[in-house]
CSV table of C-alpha atoms and ligand atoms in Angstrom, one decimal:
chain,number,residue,atom,x,y,z
W,1,MET,CA,-59.9,35.2,-33.4
W,2,MET,CA,-60.6,38.5,-31.7
W,3,GLU,CA,-60.2,41.7,-33.7
W,4,PRO,CA,-58.5,44.4,-31.6
W,5,VAL,CA,-57.6,46.4,-34.7
W,6,ARG,CA,-59.8,46.5,-37.8
W,7,TRP,CA,-61.0,48.6,-40.7
W,8,ARG,CA,-64.7,49.4,-40.8
W,9,ALA,CA,-65.7,50.4,-44.3
W,10,THR,CA,-68.4,53.0,-44.2
W,11,GLY,CA,-69.2,52.6,-47.9
W,12,ARG,CA,-69.1,49.7,-50.5
W,13,GLU,CA,-65.4,49.8,-51.0
W,14,PRO,CA,-62.7,49.8,-48.3
W,15,LEU,CA,-62.8,53.6,-48.7
W,16,PRO,CA,-64.3,55.5,-47.1
W,17,GLY,CA,-63.8,53.9,-43.7
W,18,LYS,CA,-62.5,54.2,-40.1
W,19,LEU,CA,-59.8,52.7,-37.9
W,20,CYS,CA,-61.7,50.6,-35.3
W,21,LEU,CA,-59.9,49.8,-32.1
W,22,LEU,CA,-60.9,47.7,-29.1
W,23,ASP,CA,-60.2,50.1,-26.2
W,24,GLN,CA,-57.7,48.1,-24.1
W,25,THR,CA,-57.6,50.7,-21.4
W,26,ARG,CA,-61.1,49.7,-20.5
W,27,LEU,CA,-60.5,46.0,-20.2
W,28,PRO,CA,-61.4,43.8,-18.4
W,29,GLU,CA,-64.3,45.9,-17.0
W,30,GLU,CA,-65.8,47.0,-20.3
W,31,LEU,CA,-65.7,45.9,-23.9
W,32,VAL,CA,-65.7,49.2,-25.8
W,33,SER,CA,-64.5,50.1,-29.3
W,34,VAL,CA,-63.6,53.5,-30.8
W,35,GLU,CA,-63.7,54.5,-34.4
W,36,LEU,CA,-61.1,57.0,-35.5
W,37,ASP,CA,-59.9,58.9,-38.6
W,38,ASP,CA,-58.2,62.0,-37.1
W,39,ILE,CA,-54.5,62.0,-36.8
W,40,GLU,CA,-54.2,63.4,-33.3
W,41,ALA,CA,-56.9,61.0,-32.0
W,42,ILE,CA,-55.1,58.0,-33.6
W,43,ARG,CA,-51.7,59.1,-32.3
W,44,GLY,CA,-53.2,59.7,-28.8
W,45,ALA,CA,-54.8,56.2,-28.9
W,46,ILE,CA,-51.4,54.7,-29.5
W,47,CYS,CA,-49.7,56.8,-26.8
W,48,ARG,CA,-52.5,56.0,-24.2
W,49,LEU,CA,-52.3,52.3,-25.0
W,50,VAL,CA,-55.9,52.1,-26.3
W,51,VAL,CA,-54.0,49.9,-28.8
W,52,ARG,CA,-50.7,48.4,-27.7
W,53,GLY,CA,-48.4,45.4,-28.4
W,54,ALA,CA,-45.9,45.7,-31.2
W,55,PRO,CA,-47.7,44.0,-34.1
W,56,ALA,CA,-51.1,45.7,-33.2
W,57,ILE,CA,-49.4,49.1,-33.1
W,58,GLY,CA,-48.0,48.5,-36.6
W,59,CYS,CA,-51.4,47.4,-37.9
W,60,ALA,CA,-53.2,50.4,-36.3
W,61,ALA,CA,-50.6,52.8,-37.6
W,62,ALA,CA,-51.0,51.6,-41.2
W,63,LEU,CA,-54.8,51.6,-41.1
W,64,GLY,CA,-54.7,54.9,-39.2
W,65,LEU,CA,-52.5,56.4,-41.9
W,66,ALA,CA,-55.1,55.3,-44.5
W,67,ALA,CA,-58.0,56.6,-42.4
W,68,VAL,CA,-56.3,60.0,-42.1
W,69,CYS,CA,-55.1,60.4,-45.7
W,70,GLN,CA,-58.4,59.4,-47.3
W,71,HIS,CA,-59.6,62.9,-46.4
W,72,SER,CA,-56.7,64.6,-48.3
W,73,ALA,CA,-57.7,67.2,-50.8
W,74,ALA,CA,-54.4,67.0,-52.6
W,75,GLU,CA,-54.8,67.3,-56.4
W,76,THR,CA,-51.5,65.8,-57.4
W,77,ALA,CA,-49.7,62.6,-56.4
W,78,ALA,CA,-46.7,64.6,-55.2
W,79,ALA,CA,-48.9,66.7,-52.9
W,80,PHE,CA,-50.6,63.6,-51.6
W,81,LEU,CA,-47.3,61.9,-50.8
W,82,GLU,CA,-46.1,65.0,-48.9
W,83,GLU,CA,-49.2,64.8,-46.7
W,84,VAL,CA,-48.7,61.0,-46.2
W,85,SER,CA,-45.1,61.7,-45.1
W,86,ALA,CA,-46.1,64.3,-42.6
W,87,ALA,CA,-48.9,62.1,-41.2
W,88,ALA,CA,-46.5,59.1,-41.0
W,89,GLU,CA,-43.9,61.1,-39.2
W,90,ARG,CA,-46.4,62.2,-36.6
W,91,LEU,CA,-47.8,58.7,-36.1
W,92,GLY,CA,-44.3,57.2,-36.1
W,93,SER,CA,-43.3,59.3,-33.1
W,94,ALA,CA,-46.1,58.0,-30.9
W,95,ARG,CA,-44.0,55.3,-29.2
W,96,PRO,CA,-40.3,54.6,-29.8
W,97,THR,CA,-39.6,51.0,-28.8
W,98,ALA,CA,-41.8,48.7,-30.9
W,99,VAL,CA,-40.1,48.5,-34.3
W,100,ASN,CA,-43.4,47.4,-36.0
W,101,LEU,CA,-44.7,51.0,-35.8
W,102,GLY,CA,-42.0,52.5,-38.1
W,103,TRP,CA,-41.8,49.2,-40.1
W,104,ALA,CA,-45.5,49.3,-41.0
W,105,LEU,CA,-45.5,53.0,-41.9
W,106,ARG,CA,-42.4,52.6,-44.0
W,107,ARG,CA,-44.0,49.6,-45.8
W,108,CYS,CA,-47.0,51.8,-46.7
W,109,ARG,CA,-44.8,54.6,-48.0
W,110,ASP,CA,-42.7,52.1,-50.1
W,111,ALA,CA,-46.0,50.8,-51.6
W,112,LEU,CA,-47.0,54.3,-52.5
W,113,ASP,CA,-43.6,55.1,-54.0
W,114,ARG,CA,-43.9,52.0,-56.2
W,115,ALA,CA,-47.4,53.0,-57.3
W,116,ARG,CA,-46.3,56.5,-58.0
W,117,GLY,CA,-43.5,55.2,-60.2
W,118,THR,CA,-46.2,53.6,-62.4
W,119,GLY,CA,-48.1,56.9,-62.8
W,120,ALA,CA,-50.8,56.5,-60.1
W,121,ASP,CA,-52.7,59.8,-59.3
W,122,ALA,CA,-53.8,61.0,-55.9
W,123,ALA,CA,-57.1,59.1,-55.9
W,124,ALA,CA,-55.3,55.8,-57.0
W,125,LEU,CA,-52.7,56.3,-54.2
W,126,LYS,CA,-55.5,56.4,-51.6
W,127,SER,CA,-56.6,53.0,-52.7
W,128,VAL,CA,-53.0,51.7,-52.7
W,129,LEU,CA,-52.6,52.9,-49.2
W,130,ILE,CA,-55.6,51.2,-47.7
W,131,GLY,CA,-54.8,48.1,-49.8
W,132,GLU,CA,-51.3,47.9,-48.2
W,133,ALA,CA,-52.6,48.6,-44.7
W,134,LEU,CA,-55.1,45.8,-45.0
W,135,ALA,CA,-52.4,43.5,-46.4
W,136,ILE,CA,-50.3,44.2,-43.3
W,137,LEU,CA,-53.2,43.2,-41.1
W,138,GLU,CA,-53.9,40.0,-43.0
W,139,GLU,CA,-50.3,39.1,-43.1
W,140,ASP,CA,-50.0,39.5,-39.3
W,141,LYS,CA,-52.9,37.1,-38.9
W,142,ALA,CA,-51.1,34.5,-40.9
W,143,LEU,CA,-47.8,35.1,-39.2
W,144,CYS,CA,-49.3,34.7,-35.7
W,145,ARG,CA,-51.0,31.4,-36.8
W,146,SER,CA,-47.6,30.2,-38.1
W,147,ILE,CA,-45.9,31.1,-34.8
W,148,GLY,CA,-48.5,29.0,-33.0
W,149,ARG,CA,-47.9,26.0,-35.3
W,150,VAL,CA,-44.1,26.3,-34.9
W,151,GLY,CA,-44.1,27.1,-31.2
W,152,VAL,CA,-46.4,24.2,-30.1
W,153,GLU,CA,-43.4,22.0,-30.6
W,154,ILE,CA,-42.0,23.1,-27.2
W,155,PHE,CA,-45.0,21.4,-25.5
W,156,GLY,CA,-44.0,18.0,-27.1
W,157,ALA,CA,-46.7,15.6,-26.0
W,158,ARG,CA,-46.8,17.0,-22.5
W,159,LYS,CA,-50.3,17.5,-21.2
W,160,GLY,CA,-51.0,20.3,-18.6
W,161,MET,CA,-47.5,21.9,-19.0
W,162,ARG,CA,-47.1,25.1,-17.0
W,163,VAL,CA,-46.1,28.2,-18.9
W,164,LEU,CA,-45.3,31.6,-17.5
W,165,THR,CA,-45.8,34.7,-19.6
W,166,HIS,CA,-45.3,38.4,-19.0
W,167,CYS,CA,-47.3,41.4,-20.2
W,168,ASN,CA,-49.7,40.7,-23.1
W,169,ALA,CA,-48.4,39.3,-26.3
W,170,GLY,CA,-51.7,37.7,-27.2
W,171,GLY,CA,-54.5,38.3,-29.6
W,172,LEU,CA,-55.0,41.8,-28.1
W,173,ALA,CA,-51.3,42.7,-28.9
W,174,THR,CA,-51.6,41.6,-32.5
W,175,SER,CA,-54.2,41.2,-35.3
W,176,GLY,CA,-56.0,38.6,-33.1
W,177,TYR,CA,-54.0,35.4,-32.3
W,178,GLY,CA,-50.9,36.6,-30.6
W,179,THR,CA,-47.2,35.8,-30.6
W,180,ALA,CA,-46.2,34.5,-27.1
W,181,LEU,CA,-49.7,33.2,-26.6
W,182,ALA,CA,-50.0,31.7,-30.1
W,183,PRO,CA,-48.1,28.4,-29.1
W,184,ILE,CA,-50.3,28.3,-26.0
W,185,TYR,CA,-53.5,28.6,-28.1
W,186,ALA,CA,-52.2,26.0,-30.5
W,187,ALA,CA,-51.5,23.7,-27.6
W,188,HIS,CA,-54.9,24.3,-26.2
W,189,GLU,CA,-56.5,23.6,-29.6
W,190,ALA,CA,-54.4,20.3,-29.8
W,191,GLY,CA,-55.9,19.2,-26.5
W,192,LEU,CA,-52.7,19.6,-24.5
W,193,ALA,CA,-54.5,21.7,-21.8
W,194,PRO,CA,-51.6,24.1,-21.1
W,195,ARG,CA,-51.7,25.8,-17.7
W,196,VAL,CA,-50.7,29.5,-18.0
W,197,TYR,CA,-49.3,31.7,-15.2
W,198,ALA,CA,-49.7,35.4,-16.2
W,199,ASP,CA,-47.5,37.9,-14.5
W,200,GLU,CA,-49.6,40.8,-13.4
W,201,THR,CA,-47.1,43.2,-15.1
W,202,ARG,CA,-46.7,46.4,-13.2
W,203,PRO,CA,-47.3,49.2,-13.7
W,204,LEU,CA,-50.1,49.0,-16.2
W,205,LEU,CA,-51.2,45.4,-15.5
W,206,GLN,CA,-51.3,44.1,-19.1
W,207,GLY,CA,-50.9,40.6,-17.7
W,208,SER,CA,-53.8,40.6,-15.3
W,209,ARG,CA,-56.1,42.9,-17.2
W,210,LEU,CA,-55.5,41.6,-20.8
W,211,THR,CA,-53.7,38.3,-20.9
W,212,ALA,CA,-55.9,36.7,-18.1
W,213,TRP,CA,-59.0,38.2,-19.8
W,214,GLU,CA,-58.3,36.9,-23.3
W,215,LEU,CA,-57.1,33.4,-22.1
W,216,ARG,CA,-60.3,33.0,-20.1
W,217,GLN,CA,-62.3,34.1,-23.2
W,218,ALA,CA,-60.6,31.2,-25.0
W,219,GLY,CA,-61.1,28.7,-22.2
W,220,VAL,CA,-57.4,28.4,-21.4
W,221,ASP,CA,-56.5,27.7,-17.8
W,222,VAL,CA,-54.8,30.8,-16.4
W,223,THR,CA,-53.6,31.9,-13.0
W,224,VAL,CA,-52.5,35.5,-12.3
W,225,ILE,CA,-49.4,36.2,-10.1
W,226,CYS,CA,-47.8,39.4,-9.0
W,227,ASP,CA,-44.5,40.0,-10.8
W,228,SER,CA,-42.6,39.5,-7.5
W,229,MET,CA,-43.9,35.9,-7.3
W,230,ALA,CA,-42.3,34.5,-10.5
W,231,ALA,CA,-39.1,33.3,-8.9
W,232,ALA,CA,-41.0,31.5,-6.1
W,233,LEU,CA,-43.3,30.0,-8.8
W,234,MET,CA,-40.3,28.6,-10.6
W,235,ARG,CA,-38.8,27.2,-7.4
W,236,THR,CA,-41.9,25.6,-6.1
W,237,ARG,CA,-43.8,24.4,-9.1
W,238,ARG,CA,-42.5,22.8,-12.3
W,239,VAL,CA,-42.7,25.5,-15.0
W,240,GLY,CA,-42.1,24.0,-18.4
W,241,ALA,CA,-41.3,27.2,-20.2
W,242,VAL,CA,-41.4,31.0,-20.1
W,243,ILE,CA,-42.7,32.5,-23.3
W,244,VAL,CA,-42.7,36.3,-23.9
W,245,GLY,CA,-43.2,38.6,-26.9
W,246,ALA,CA,-40.9,41.2,-28.3
W,247,ASP,CA,-41.0,44.9,-29.2
W,248,ARG,CA,-37.7,44.9,-31.1
W,249,ILE,CA,-35.1,42.2,-31.6
W,250,ALA,CA,-31.6,43.4,-32.5
W,251,ALA,CA,-29.3,41.6,-35.1
W,252,ASN,CA,-27.6,39.7,-32.3
W,253,GLY,CA,-30.9,38.5,-30.7
W,254,ASP,CA,-30.9,40.9,-27.8
W,255,THR,CA,-34.6,41.5,-27.2
W,256,ALA,CA,-36.6,44.5,-25.9
W,257,ASN,CA,-39.9,43.6,-24.3
W,258,LYS,CA,-42.1,44.8,-21.4
W,259,ILE,CA,-40.2,46.0,-18.3
W,260,GLY,CA,-39.6,42.9,-16.1
W,261,THR,CA,-38.9,40.5,-19.0
W,262,TYR,CA,-35.1,40.7,-18.3
W,263,GLY,CA,-35.5,39.8,-14.7
W,264,LEU,CA,-37.7,36.9,-15.6
W,265,ALA,CA,-35.0,35.6,-18.0
W,266,VAL,CA,-32.4,35.8,-15.2
W,267,GLN,CA,-34.7,33.9,-12.9
W,268,ALA,CA,-35.6,31.3,-15.6
W,269,ARG,CA,-31.9,30.6,-16.3
W,270,HIS,CA,-31.2,30.2,-12.5
W,271,HIS,CA,-34.0,27.7,-12.3
W,272,GLY,CA,-33.2,25.8,-15.5
W,273,VAL,CA,-36.5,26.9,-17.2
W,274,PRO,CA,-36.3,27.4,-21.0
W,275,PHE,CA,-36.9,31.0,-21.9
W,276,TYR,CA,-38.5,31.7,-25.3
W,277,VAL,CA,-39.2,34.9,-27.2
W,278,ALA,CA,-42.0,34.7,-29.9
W,279,ALA,CA,-42.1,37.2,-32.7
W,280,PRO,CA,-42.6,37.6,-36.4
W,281,TYR,CA,-40.0,38.8,-38.9
W,282,SER,CA,-41.4,42.3,-38.7
W,283,THR,CA,-40.2,42.7,-35.1
W,284,ILE,CA,-36.5,42.1,-36.0
W,285,ASP,CA,-34.4,45.1,-36.6
W,286,THR,CA,-31.1,44.2,-38.1
W,287,SER,CA,-30.1,47.9,-38.4
W,288,ILE,CA,-29.4,47.7,-34.7
W,289,PRO,CA,-26.4,45.4,-34.0
W,290,ASP,CA,-27.3,44.8,-30.3
W,291,GLY,CA,-29.7,45.7,-27.6
W,292,SER,CA,-27.7,48.8,-26.4
W,293,GLY,CA,-29.1,50.6,-29.5
W,294,ILE,CA,-32.7,50.0,-28.8
W,295,PRO,CA,-34.6,53.1,-27.8
W,296,ILE,CA,-36.5,52.5,-24.5
W,297,GLU,CA,-39.7,54.5,-23.9
W,298,GLU,CA,-39.9,56.2,-20.5
W,299,ARG,CA,-43.5,56.9,-19.4
W,300,ASP,CA,-45.3,59.2,-17.1
W,301,PRO,CA,-44.2,58.7,-13.4
W,302,ASP,CA,-47.9,58.9,-12.4
W,303,GLU,CA,-48.4,55.5,-13.9
W,304,VAL,CA,-46.4,54.2,-10.9
W,305,ARG,CA,-47.4,56.8,-8.3
W,306,ARG,CA,-51.1,56.8,-8.9
W,307,GLY,CA,-51.8,53.9,-11.3
W,308,PHE,CA,-55.5,53.7,-12.0
W,309,GLY,CA,-56.3,56.8,-9.9
W,310,ARG,CA,-55.3,55.8,-6.4
W,311,LEU,CA,-52.2,57.4,-4.8
W,312,THR,CA,-49.8,54.5,-4.1
W,313,ALA,CA,-46.7,56.5,-3.4
W,314,PRO,CA,-46.0,60.0,-2.1
W,315,ALA,CA,-47.4,62.4,-4.7
W,316,ASP,CA,-44.1,64.1,-5.4
W,317,VAL,CA,-41.7,61.1,-5.0
W,318,ALA,CA,-39.2,60.6,-7.8
W,319,VAL,CA,-40.1,57.7,-10.0
W,320,TRP,CA,-38.2,55.9,-12.8
W,321,ASN,CA,-40.7,54.4,-15.3
W,322,PRO,CA,-39.1,52.6,-18.3
W,323,ALA,CA,-41.7,50.7,-20.2
W,324,PHE,CA,-39.3,48.1,-21.6
W,325,ASP,CA,-36.0,46.4,-20.9
W,326,VAL,CA,-33.6,44.4,-22.9
W,327,THR,CA,-33.0,40.7,-22.4
W,328,PRO,CA,-29.5,39.7,-23.6
W,329,ALA,CA,-29.5,37.0,-26.3
W,330,ALA,CA,-27.4,34.8,-24.0
W,331,LEU,CA,-30.5,34.3,-21.8
W,332,ILE,CA,-32.8,33.4,-24.6
W,333,ASP,CA,-33.1,29.6,-25.4
W,334,GLY,CA,-35.0,30.2,-28.6
W,335,ILE,CA,-36.8,32.8,-30.7
W,336,ILE,CA,-40.1,31.3,-32.0
W,337,THR,CA,-40.8,32.8,-35.5
W,338,GLU,CA,-43.3,32.0,-38.2
W,339,LYS,CA,-40.7,29.8,-39.9
W,340,GLY,CA,-39.0,27.9,-37.1
W,341,ILE,CA,-37.4,28.3,-33.7
W,342,LEU,CA,-34.1,30.2,-34.0
W,343,ARG,CA,-31.3,29.2,-31.8
W,344,ALA,CA,-27.9,30.8,-30.8
W,345,PRO,CA,-25.7,32.1,-32.3
W,346,TYR,CA,-28.5,34.5,-33.3
W,347,GLU,CA,-26.5,36.7,-35.6
W,348,ARG,CA,-26.4,33.7,-37.9
W,349,SER,CA,-29.8,32.2,-37.3
W,350,ILE,CA,-31.6,35.6,-37.7
W,351,GLU,CA,-29.7,36.3,-40.9
W,352,GLY,CA,-30.6,32.9,-42.3
W,353,PHE,CA,-34.2,33.4,-41.3
W,354,LEU,CA,-34.6,36.8,-42.9
W,355,ASN,CA,-32.8,35.5,-46.1
W,356,SER,CA,-35.2,32.5,-46.2
W,357,ARG,CA,-38.3,34.7,-46.4
W,358,LEU,CA,-40.5,34.0,-49.4
W,359,PRO,CA,-39.4,35.8,-52.5
W,360,GLY,CA,-41.5,38.9,-53.1
W,361,ARG,CA,-42.5,39.4,-49.5
W,362,PRO,CA,-42.0,43.1,-48.7
W,363,ARG,CA,-39.4,43.9,-46.1
Z,1,LIG,O1,-46.5,48.7,-23.5
Z,1,LIG,P1,-47.1,47.6,-24.3
Z,1,LIG,O2,-48.4,47.1,-23.7
Z,1,LIG,O3,-47.3,48.0,-25.7
Z,1,LIG,O4,-46.0,46.5,-24.3
Z,1,LIG,C1,-46.3,45.3,-25.0
Z,1,LIG,C2,-45.2,44.3,-24.9
Z,1,LIG,O5,-44.2,44.5,-24.3
Z,1,LIG,C3,-45.4,43.0,-25.7
Z,1,LIG,O6,-44.9,41.9,-25.0
Z,1,LIG,C4,-44.8,43.2,-27.1
Z,1,LIG,O7,-45.2,44.3,-27.7
Z,1,LIG,C5,-45.1,42.0,-27.9
Z,1,LIG,S1,-46.8,42.0,-28.5
Z,1,LIG,C6,-47.0,40.6,-29.4
């Protein structure tokens, strides 16, 4: 498994240490890592997509919070918690759509509140914080593996099945094994030789730069297409499934994911291709009844006008650049989770899935 997000202890214990990120803006040209423990540098790395993908953002935010707060000079637990709250607010505002960001930060704060309730002082709380952040990272590794084990079912015994994916919901977008790519890795490991088509994914090319790169690293057969070629692909070649990741899944199954996912779902339904979303429980947000309540990030117009430095549109032309769209649940044939494939009606299957989580697992 690759490690796009990790903790590098600089002493004998987890603390002191640094948040270590594989810089995804430099791929596939260069394999470069950055080490961070400054709040604005960490927030900036999330905003600039040095680390991106919902689960990876959550892991990075939790480890980033620990990296920042280890330097706190607070003498009391109350003062330390105030600093943690301020840092978490700042990190939490970096990107609005992926629920894993706020989820991971909330989980860290809940762990601190519990520890404070048992009388922990500021020094002990620093250890609790890094402990919880590392637990989130480890849990994500296990969740992704389970999604792979569950999702491989859609391949049946078919060898060489063609799968289309969008953006990057692979190892780079998580702790290392992926969500949408996890069933593909599992099929590859099982000798089923999946053949992946990766949408290039305009405007920032996460599909061609990242998905194609990591699948090739793993020896999986991958072909890149421009986003505009997906419908033709479905019409002319037998595509067994579309599998995508998710940034936030509402209570009714409506799913926010990278811009272009909705169009792909429409095309898949037209061509009779099963359309799957793969995501862990941490990407489900039942506080939002349906997709209309999911906040959609709008990014810098220059990502479209002059992506990667070259002017590709008039310099002052108006641009609309939403980073995500919402796919209605009615277009989703299944949500691949760590515990099974959820089917419509999703209100019921999502509720049952969340209720079935192991006792004691933090929300
Ligand atoms: O803007 P990005 O690159 O963070 O968008 C990522 C996606 O849309 C992924 O598909 C999603 O976060 C799921 S990652 C397992």
